[in-house]
Coordinates of N, CA and C in Angstrom, one line a residue:
X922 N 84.5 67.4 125.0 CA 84.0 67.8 123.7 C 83.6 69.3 123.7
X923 N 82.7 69.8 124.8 CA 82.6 71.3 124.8 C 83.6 71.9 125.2
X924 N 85.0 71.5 125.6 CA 86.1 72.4 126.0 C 86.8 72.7 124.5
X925 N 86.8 71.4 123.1 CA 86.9 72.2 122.2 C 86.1 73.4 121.4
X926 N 85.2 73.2 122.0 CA 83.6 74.1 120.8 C 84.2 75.4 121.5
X927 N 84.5 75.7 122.8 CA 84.7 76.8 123.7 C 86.2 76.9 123.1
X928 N 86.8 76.5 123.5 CA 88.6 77.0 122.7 C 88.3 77.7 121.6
X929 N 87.1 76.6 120.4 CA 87.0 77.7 118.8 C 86.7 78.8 118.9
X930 N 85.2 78.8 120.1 CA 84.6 80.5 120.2 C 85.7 81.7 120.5
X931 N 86.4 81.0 121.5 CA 87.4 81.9 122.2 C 88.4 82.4 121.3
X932 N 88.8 81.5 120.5 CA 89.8 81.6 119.4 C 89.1 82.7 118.5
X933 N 88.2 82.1 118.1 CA 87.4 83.1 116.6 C 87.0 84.1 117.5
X934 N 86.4 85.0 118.2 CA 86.1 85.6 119.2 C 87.1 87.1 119.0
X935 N 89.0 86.1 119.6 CA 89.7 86.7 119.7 C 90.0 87.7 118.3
X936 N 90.5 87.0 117.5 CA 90.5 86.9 116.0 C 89.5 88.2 115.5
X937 N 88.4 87.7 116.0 CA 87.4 89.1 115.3 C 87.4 89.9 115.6
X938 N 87.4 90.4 117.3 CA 86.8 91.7 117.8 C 87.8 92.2 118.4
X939 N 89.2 91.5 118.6 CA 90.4 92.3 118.9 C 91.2 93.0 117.6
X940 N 91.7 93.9 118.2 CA 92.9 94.4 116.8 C 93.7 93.2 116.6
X941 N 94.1 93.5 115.4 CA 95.1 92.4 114.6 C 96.3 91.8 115.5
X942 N 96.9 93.0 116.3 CA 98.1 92.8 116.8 C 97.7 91.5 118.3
X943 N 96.0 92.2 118.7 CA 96.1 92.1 120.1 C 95.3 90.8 120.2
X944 N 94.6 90.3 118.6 CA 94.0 89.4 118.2 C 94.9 87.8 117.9
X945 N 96.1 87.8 117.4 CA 96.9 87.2 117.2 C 97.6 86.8 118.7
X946 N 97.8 87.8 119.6 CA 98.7 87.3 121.1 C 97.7 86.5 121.6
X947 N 96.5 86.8 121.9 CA 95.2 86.7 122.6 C 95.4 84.8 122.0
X948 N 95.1 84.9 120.6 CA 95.0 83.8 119.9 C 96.0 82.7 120.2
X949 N 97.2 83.0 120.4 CA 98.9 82.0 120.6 C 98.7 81.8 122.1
X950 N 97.9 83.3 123.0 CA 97.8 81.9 124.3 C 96.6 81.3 124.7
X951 N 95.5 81.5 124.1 CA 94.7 80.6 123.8 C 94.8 78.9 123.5
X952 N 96.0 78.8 122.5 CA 96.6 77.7 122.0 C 97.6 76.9 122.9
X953 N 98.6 78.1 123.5 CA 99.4 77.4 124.4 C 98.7 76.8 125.9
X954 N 97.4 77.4 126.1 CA 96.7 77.0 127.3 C 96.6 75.9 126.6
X955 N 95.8 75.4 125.7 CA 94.8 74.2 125.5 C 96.1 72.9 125.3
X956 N 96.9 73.6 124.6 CA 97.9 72.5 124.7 C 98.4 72.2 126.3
X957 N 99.0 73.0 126.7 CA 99.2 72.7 128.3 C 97.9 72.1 129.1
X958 N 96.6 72.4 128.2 CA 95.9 71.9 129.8 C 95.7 70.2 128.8
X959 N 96.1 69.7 127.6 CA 96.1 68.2 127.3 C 97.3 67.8 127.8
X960 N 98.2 68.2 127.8 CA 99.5 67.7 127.8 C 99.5 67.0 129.9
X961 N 99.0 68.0 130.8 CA 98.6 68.7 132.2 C 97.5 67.1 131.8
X962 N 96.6 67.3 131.3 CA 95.6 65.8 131.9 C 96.3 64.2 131.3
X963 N 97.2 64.3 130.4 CA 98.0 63.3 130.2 C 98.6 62.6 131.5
X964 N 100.0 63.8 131.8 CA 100.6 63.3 132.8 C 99.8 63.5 133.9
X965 N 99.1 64.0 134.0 CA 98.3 64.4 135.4 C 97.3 63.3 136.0
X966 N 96.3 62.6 135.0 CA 95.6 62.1 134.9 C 95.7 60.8 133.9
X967 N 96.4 60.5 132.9 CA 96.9 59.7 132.5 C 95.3 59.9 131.1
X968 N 94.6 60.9 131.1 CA 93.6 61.3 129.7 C 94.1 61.4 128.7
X969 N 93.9 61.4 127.5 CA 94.2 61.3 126.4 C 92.8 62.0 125.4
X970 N 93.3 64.2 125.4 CA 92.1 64.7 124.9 C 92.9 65.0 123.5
X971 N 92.4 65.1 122.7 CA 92.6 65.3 121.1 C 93.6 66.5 121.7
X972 N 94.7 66.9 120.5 CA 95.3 68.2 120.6 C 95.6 68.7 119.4
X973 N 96.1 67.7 118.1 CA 96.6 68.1 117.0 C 95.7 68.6 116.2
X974 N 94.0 68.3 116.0 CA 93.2 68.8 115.4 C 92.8 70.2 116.0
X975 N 92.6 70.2 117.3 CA 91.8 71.3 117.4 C 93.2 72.4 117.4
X976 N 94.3 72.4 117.7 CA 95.4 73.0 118.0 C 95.2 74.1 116.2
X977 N 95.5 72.5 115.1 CA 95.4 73.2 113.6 C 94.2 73.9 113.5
X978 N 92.6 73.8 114.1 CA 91.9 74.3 113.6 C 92.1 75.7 114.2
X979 N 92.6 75.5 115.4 CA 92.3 77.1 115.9 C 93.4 78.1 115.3
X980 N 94.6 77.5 114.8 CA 95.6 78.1 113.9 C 94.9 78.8 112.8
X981 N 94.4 77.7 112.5 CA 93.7 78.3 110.5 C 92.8 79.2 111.6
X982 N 91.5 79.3 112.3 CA 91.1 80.6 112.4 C 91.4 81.6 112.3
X983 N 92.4 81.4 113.5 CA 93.6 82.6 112.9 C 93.7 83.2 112.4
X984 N 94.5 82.5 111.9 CA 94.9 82.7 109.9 C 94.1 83.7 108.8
X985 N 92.7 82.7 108.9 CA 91.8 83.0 108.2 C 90.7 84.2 108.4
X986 N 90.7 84.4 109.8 CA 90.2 85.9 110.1 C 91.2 87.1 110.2
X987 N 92.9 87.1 110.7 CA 93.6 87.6 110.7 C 93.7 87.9 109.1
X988 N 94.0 87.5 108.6 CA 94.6 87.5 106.8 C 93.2 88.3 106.3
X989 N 92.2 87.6 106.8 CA 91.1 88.9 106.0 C 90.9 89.9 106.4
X990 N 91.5 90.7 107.7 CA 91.6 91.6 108.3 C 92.8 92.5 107.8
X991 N 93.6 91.7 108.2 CA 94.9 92.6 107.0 C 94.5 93.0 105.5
X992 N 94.1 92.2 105.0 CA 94.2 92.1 103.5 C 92.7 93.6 103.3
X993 N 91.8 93.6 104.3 CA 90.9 94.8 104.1 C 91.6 95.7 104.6
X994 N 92.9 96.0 105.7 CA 93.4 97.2 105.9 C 94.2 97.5 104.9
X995 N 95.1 96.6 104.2 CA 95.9 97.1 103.1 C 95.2 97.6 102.0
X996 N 93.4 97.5 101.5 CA 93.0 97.6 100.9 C 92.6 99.2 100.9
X997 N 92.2 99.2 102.3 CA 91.9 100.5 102.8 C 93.1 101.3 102.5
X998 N 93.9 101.2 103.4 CA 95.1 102.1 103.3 C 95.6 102.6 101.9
X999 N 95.4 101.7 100.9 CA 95.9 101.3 99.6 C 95.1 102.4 98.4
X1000 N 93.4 102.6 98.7 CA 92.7 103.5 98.7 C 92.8 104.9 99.1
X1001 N 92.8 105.2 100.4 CA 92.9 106.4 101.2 C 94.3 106.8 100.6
X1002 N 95.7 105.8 100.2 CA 96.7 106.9 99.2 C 96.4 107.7 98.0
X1003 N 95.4 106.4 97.8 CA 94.9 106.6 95.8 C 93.9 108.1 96.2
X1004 N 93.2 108.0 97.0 CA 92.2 109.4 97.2 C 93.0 111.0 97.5
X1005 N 93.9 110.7 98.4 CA 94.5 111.7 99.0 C 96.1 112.1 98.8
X1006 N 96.4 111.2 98.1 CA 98.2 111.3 98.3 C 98.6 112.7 97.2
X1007 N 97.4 112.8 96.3 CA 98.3 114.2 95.4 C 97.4 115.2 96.1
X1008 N 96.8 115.2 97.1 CA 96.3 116.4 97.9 C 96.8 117.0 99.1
X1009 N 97.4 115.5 99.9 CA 98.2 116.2 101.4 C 99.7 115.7 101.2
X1010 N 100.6 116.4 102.3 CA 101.9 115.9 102.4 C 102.1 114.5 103.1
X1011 N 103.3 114.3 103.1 CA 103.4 112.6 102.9 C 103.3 112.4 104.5
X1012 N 103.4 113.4 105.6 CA 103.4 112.9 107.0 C 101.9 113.4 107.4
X1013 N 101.1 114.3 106.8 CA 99.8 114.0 107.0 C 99.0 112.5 106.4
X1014 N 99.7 112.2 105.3 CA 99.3 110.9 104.5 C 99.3 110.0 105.3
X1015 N 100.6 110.0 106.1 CA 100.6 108.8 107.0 C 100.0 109.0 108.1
X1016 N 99.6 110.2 108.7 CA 98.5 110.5 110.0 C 97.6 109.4 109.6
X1017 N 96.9 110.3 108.5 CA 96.0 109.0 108.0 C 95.7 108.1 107.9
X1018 N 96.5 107.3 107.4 CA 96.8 106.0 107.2 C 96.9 105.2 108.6
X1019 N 97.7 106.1 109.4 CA 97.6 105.5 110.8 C 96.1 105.3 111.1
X1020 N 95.7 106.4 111.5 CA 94.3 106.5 112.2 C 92.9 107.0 110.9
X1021 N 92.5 106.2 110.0 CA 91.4 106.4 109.1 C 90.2 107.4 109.8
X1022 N 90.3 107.2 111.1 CA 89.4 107.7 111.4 C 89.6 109.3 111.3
X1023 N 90.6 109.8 111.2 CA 90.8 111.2 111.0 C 89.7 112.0 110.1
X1024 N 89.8 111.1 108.7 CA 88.6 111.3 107.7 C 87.4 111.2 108.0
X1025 N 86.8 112.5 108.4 CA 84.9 112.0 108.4 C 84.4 113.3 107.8
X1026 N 82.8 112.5 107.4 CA 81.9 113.7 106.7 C 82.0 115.1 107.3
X1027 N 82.0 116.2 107.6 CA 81.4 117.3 108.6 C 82.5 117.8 108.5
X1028 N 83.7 117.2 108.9 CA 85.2 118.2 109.0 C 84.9 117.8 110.0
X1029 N 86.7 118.7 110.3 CA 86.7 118.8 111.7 C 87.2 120.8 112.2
X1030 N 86.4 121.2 113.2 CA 86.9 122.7 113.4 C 88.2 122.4 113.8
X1031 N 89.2 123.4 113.1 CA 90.7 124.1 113.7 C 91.1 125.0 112.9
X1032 N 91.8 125.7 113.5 CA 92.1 126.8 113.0 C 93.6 126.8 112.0
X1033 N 93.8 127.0 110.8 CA 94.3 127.0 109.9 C 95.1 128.5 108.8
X1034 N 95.5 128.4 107.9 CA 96.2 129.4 107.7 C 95.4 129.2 105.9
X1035 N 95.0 129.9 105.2 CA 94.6 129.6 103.6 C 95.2 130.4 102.7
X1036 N 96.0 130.7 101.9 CA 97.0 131.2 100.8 C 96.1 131.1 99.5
X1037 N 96.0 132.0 99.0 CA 95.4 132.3 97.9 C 95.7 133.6 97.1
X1038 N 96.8 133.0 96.2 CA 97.8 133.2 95.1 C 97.5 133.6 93.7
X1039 N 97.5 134.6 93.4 CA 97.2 135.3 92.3 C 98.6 136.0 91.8
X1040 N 98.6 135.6 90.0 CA 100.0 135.8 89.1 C 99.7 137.4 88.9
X1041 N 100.2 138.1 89.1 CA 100.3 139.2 88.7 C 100.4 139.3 87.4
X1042 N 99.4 139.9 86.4 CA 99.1 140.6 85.2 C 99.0 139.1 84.4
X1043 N 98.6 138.0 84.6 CA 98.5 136.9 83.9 C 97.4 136.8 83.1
X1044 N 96.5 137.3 83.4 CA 95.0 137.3 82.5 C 95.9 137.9 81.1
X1045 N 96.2 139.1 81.1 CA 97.1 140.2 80.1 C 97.8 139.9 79.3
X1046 N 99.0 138.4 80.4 CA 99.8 137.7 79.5 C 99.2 136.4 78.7
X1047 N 98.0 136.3 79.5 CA 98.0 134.8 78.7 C 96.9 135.6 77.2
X1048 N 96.3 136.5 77.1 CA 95.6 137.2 75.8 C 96.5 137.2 75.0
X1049 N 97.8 137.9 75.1 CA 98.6 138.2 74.2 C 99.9 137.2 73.8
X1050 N 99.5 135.6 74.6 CA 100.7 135.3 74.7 C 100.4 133.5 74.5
X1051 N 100.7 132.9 73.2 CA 100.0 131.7 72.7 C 100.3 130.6 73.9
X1052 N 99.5 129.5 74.4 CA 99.0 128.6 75.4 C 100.4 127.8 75.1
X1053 N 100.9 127.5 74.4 CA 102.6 126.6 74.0 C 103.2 127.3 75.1
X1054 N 103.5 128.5 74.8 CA 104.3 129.4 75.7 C 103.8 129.5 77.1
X1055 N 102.7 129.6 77.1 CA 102.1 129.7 78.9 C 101.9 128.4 79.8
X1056 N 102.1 127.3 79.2 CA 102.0 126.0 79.7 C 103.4 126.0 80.7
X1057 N 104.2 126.1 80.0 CA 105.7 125.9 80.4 C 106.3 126.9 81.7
X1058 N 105.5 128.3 81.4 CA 105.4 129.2 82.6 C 104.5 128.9 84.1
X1059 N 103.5 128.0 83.7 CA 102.4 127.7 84.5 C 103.4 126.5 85.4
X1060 N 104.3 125.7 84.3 CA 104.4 124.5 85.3 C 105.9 125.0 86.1
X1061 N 106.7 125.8 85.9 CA 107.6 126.1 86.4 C 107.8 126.7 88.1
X1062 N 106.4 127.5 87.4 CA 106.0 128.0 89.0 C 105.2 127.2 90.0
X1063 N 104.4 126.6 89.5 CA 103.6 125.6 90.3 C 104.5 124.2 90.6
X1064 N 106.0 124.0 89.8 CA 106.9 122.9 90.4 C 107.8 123.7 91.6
X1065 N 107.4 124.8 92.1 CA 108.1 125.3 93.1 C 107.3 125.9 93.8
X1066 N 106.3 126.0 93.5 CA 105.2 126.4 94.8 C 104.5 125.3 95.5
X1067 N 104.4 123.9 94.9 CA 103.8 123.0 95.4 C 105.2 122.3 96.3
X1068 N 106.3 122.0 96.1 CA 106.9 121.6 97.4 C 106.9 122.4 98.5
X1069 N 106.8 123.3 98.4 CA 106.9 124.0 99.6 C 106.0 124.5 100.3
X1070 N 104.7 124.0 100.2 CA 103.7 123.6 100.6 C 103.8 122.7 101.3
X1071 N 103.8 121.4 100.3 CA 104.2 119.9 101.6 C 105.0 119.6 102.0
X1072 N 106.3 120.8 102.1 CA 107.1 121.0 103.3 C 106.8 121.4 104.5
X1073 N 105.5 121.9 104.4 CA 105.5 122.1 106.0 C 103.7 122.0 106.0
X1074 N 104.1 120.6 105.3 CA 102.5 119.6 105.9 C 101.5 120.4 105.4
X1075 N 101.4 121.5 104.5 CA 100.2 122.4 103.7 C 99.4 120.8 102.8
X1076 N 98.3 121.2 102.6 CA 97.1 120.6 101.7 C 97.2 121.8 100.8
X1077 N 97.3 121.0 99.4 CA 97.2 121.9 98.2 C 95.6 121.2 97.5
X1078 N 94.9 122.2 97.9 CA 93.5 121.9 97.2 C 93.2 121.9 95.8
X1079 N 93.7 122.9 95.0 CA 93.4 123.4 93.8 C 94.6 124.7 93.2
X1080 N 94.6 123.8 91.8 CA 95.3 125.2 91.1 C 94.0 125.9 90.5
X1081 N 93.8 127.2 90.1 CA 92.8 127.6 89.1 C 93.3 128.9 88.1

């Protein structure tokens, strides 16, 4: 009876405090021991210890800690696009998304390159020159200044 209570801990255990990938292996030979060591006191000993219940329960732990573990990284991940995806390029996006931890309060020091772009004589043109007309000028240049930015992995912070 304590060799099942111990299989659950070990199982749920696994499940919690390992990563997903390494929580799941950890968890299937957990299961294939306990099956082999009932199967092993059968013929070995001619015992007969429960296998189908505790086998399913330790499945659904599994399941049930794995699945809520996924379902908060997709959540995460799913967020961290919604926050960041119209500010960095799409292979820093996925840095990210790989490793969340990239993201922290403080920053981090490195040394960088900052571009800061001013239209020649635009104050001038936009006084003398109705907002219909200037909209259309604003986005033509900014649909060709912003790819090529996140072509080579730039963060676009702000138009102003």
């Amino acid at each position: 009876m304590a060799v099942k209570w111990l299989f659950f801990a070990l199982v749920f255990m696994a499940a919690r405090f390992l990563s997903t990938r390494w929580a799941i292996a950890t968890s299937l030979l957990l299961l294939a021991v306990y099956a082999a060591l009932c199967v092993g006191l059968f013929f070995g000993y001619g015992r007969i210890w429960p296998m189908f219940i505790p086998l399913l329960v330790g499945g659904l732990i599994v399941l049930a800690v794995s699945g809520r573990r996924l379902a908060h990284e997709v959540r995460e991940k799913r967020m961290i696009r919604a926050m960041f995806g119209k500010f960095l390029s799409r292979n820093v996006l996925e840095m990210v998304l790989l490793d969340p931890n990239l993201i922290r309060l403080g920053g981090t020091r490195m040394e960088l390159t900052v571009l800061f772009a001013d239209v020649r004589g635009f104050t001038t043109l936009c006084e003398k020159t109705p907002p219909e007309q200037i909209v259309p000028l604003l986005n033509e240049l900014l649909d060709k200044v912003t790819p090529v930015i996140f072509k080579y992995d730039g963060t676009l912070d702000k138009f102003m």
